[in-house]
XYZ file of C-alpha atoms in Angstrom:
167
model
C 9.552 56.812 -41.817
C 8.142 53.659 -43.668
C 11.248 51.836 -45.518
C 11.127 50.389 -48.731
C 10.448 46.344 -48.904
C 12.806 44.534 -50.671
C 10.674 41.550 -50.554
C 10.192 41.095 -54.116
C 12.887 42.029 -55.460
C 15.114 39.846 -58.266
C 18.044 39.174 -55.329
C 18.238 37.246 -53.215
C 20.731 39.724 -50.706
C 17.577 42.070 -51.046
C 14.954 39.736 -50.183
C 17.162 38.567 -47.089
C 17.523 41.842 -46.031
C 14.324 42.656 -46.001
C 13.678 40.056 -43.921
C 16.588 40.032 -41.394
C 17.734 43.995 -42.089
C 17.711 45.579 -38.873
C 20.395 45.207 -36.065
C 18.172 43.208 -33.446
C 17.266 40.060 -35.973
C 20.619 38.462 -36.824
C 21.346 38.892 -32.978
C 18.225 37.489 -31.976
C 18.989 34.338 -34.448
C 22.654 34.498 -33.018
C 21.411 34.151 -29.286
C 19.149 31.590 -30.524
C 22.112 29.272 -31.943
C 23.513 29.992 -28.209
C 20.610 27.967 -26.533
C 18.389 30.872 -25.725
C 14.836 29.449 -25.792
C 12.866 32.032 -23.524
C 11.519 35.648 -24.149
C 12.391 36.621 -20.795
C 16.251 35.005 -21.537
C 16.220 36.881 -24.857
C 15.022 40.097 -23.814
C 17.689 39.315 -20.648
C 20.172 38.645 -22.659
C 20.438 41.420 -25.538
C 18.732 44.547 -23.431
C 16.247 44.708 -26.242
C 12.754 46.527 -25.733
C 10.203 44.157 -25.346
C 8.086 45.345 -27.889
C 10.961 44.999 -30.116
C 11.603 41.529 -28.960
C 8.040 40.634 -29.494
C 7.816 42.210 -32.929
C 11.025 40.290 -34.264
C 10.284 36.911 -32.507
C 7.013 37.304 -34.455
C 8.653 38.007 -37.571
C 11.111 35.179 -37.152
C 7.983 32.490 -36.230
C 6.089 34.303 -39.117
C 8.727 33.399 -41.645
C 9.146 30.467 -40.334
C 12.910 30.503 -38.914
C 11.728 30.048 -35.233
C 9.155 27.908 -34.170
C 6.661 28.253 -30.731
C 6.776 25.546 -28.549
C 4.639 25.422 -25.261
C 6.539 24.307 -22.286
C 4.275 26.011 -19.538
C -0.038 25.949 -20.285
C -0.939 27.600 -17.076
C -0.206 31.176 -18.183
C 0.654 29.558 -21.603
C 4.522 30.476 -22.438
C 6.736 29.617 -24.619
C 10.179 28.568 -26.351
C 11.755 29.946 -29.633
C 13.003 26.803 -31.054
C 15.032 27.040 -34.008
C 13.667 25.615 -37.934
C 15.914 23.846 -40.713
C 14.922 27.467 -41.895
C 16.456 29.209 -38.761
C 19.497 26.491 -38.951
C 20.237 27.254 -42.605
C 21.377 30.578 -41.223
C 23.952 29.920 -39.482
C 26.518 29.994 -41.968
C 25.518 33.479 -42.481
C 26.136 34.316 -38.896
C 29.909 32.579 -39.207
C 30.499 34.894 -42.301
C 29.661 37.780 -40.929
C 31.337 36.894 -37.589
C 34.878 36.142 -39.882
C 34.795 39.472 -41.680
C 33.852 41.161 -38.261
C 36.884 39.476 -36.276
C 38.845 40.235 -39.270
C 37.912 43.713 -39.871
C 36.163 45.301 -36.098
C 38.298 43.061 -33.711
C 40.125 44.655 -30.973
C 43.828 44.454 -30.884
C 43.018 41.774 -27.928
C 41.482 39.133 -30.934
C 38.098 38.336 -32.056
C 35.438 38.051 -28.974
C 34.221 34.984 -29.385
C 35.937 31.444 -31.528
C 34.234 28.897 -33.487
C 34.957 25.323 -31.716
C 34.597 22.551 -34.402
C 33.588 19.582 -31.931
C 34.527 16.766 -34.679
C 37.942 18.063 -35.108
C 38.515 19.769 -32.076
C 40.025 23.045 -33.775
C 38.984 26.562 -33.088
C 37.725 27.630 -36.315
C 36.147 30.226 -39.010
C 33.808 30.212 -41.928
C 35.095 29.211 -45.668
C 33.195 29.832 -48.179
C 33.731 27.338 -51.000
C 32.738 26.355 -53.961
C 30.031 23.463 -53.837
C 31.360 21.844 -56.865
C 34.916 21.630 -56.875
C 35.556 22.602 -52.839
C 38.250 25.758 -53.920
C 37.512 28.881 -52.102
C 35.360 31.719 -53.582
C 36.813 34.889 -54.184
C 35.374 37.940 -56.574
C 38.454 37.837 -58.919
C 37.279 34.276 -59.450
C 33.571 34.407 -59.204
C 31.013 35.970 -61.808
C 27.112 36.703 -61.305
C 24.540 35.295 -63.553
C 20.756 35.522 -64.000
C 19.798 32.862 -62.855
C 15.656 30.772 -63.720
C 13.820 33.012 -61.362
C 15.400 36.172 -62.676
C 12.030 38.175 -64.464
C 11.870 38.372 -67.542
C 10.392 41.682 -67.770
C 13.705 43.100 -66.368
C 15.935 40.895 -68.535
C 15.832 42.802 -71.616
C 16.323 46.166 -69.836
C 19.741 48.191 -70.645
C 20.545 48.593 -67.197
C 20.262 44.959 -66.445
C 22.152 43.913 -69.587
C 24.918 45.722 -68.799
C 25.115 45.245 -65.188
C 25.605 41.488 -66.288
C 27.969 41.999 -69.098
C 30.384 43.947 -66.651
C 30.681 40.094 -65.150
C 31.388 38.165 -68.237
């Protein structure tokens, strides 16, 4: 079954999601933050099909969140090195990894901690807001069209109200 692409769709959840949607892609990224380089370490590390693992390392190089590096030329191989694009996702890992020790954790505690190294604390994701530093809740939070919203779906009913309902 073919899914629907997201990719141009007016949000910016969708259009992530169409890139990172299925299970194996934020784990990939997430083994990738842990120092994995190597298919072989990837594929090692999550159990993935190869052809899986090919197909998403592709996708991630593709998009420009990992980047090929040669470290062997005689069979030519490889390392998945992380781009400011890859980087940049990181704080979406640490979200999702708050709500999921908050929410799926075992009655043991989360799996896995956050170690700040400047502080030295043990640590999880804030979101915050960029201006004034206060966290960001919905009950304090409203979404807005924003300049690359089209403006052939402005005008529509549908949209109209779905905005209005934040105001």
């Amino acid at each position: 079954m073919k899914r629907t692409s997201f990719a141009q769709w007016p949000c910016s959840i969708a259009r992530t999601m169409d890139l990172l949607g299925d299970w194996w892609t934020p784990l990939v990224l997430r083994d990738a933050f842990y120092g994995v380089r190597r298919f072989d370490e990837f594929q090692q590390a999550l159990g993935i099909a190869r052809n899986t693992l090919a197909d998403r390392l592709k996708r991630l190089v593709d998009e420009g969140l990992l980047e090929k590096v040669p470290y062997q030329t005689e069979p030519v191989r490889y390392d998945y090195v992380l781009t400011e694009k890859g980087r940049d996702f990181y704080p979406v890992l640490l979200a999702m990894t708050r709500w999921g020790d908050k929410w799926l954790a075992t009655e043991a505690g989360p799996p896995i901690t956050v170690h700040h190294l400047a502080c030295g604390h043990d640590t999880h994701a804030e979101i915050v807001c960029a201006g004034c530093r206060e966290p960001l809740t919905p009950d304090d939070t409203r979404m807005r069209r924003g300049p690359g919203f089209p403006a052939r779906l402005a005008q529509r009913p549908d949209v109209e109200e779905r905005f209005a309902r934040q105001e």
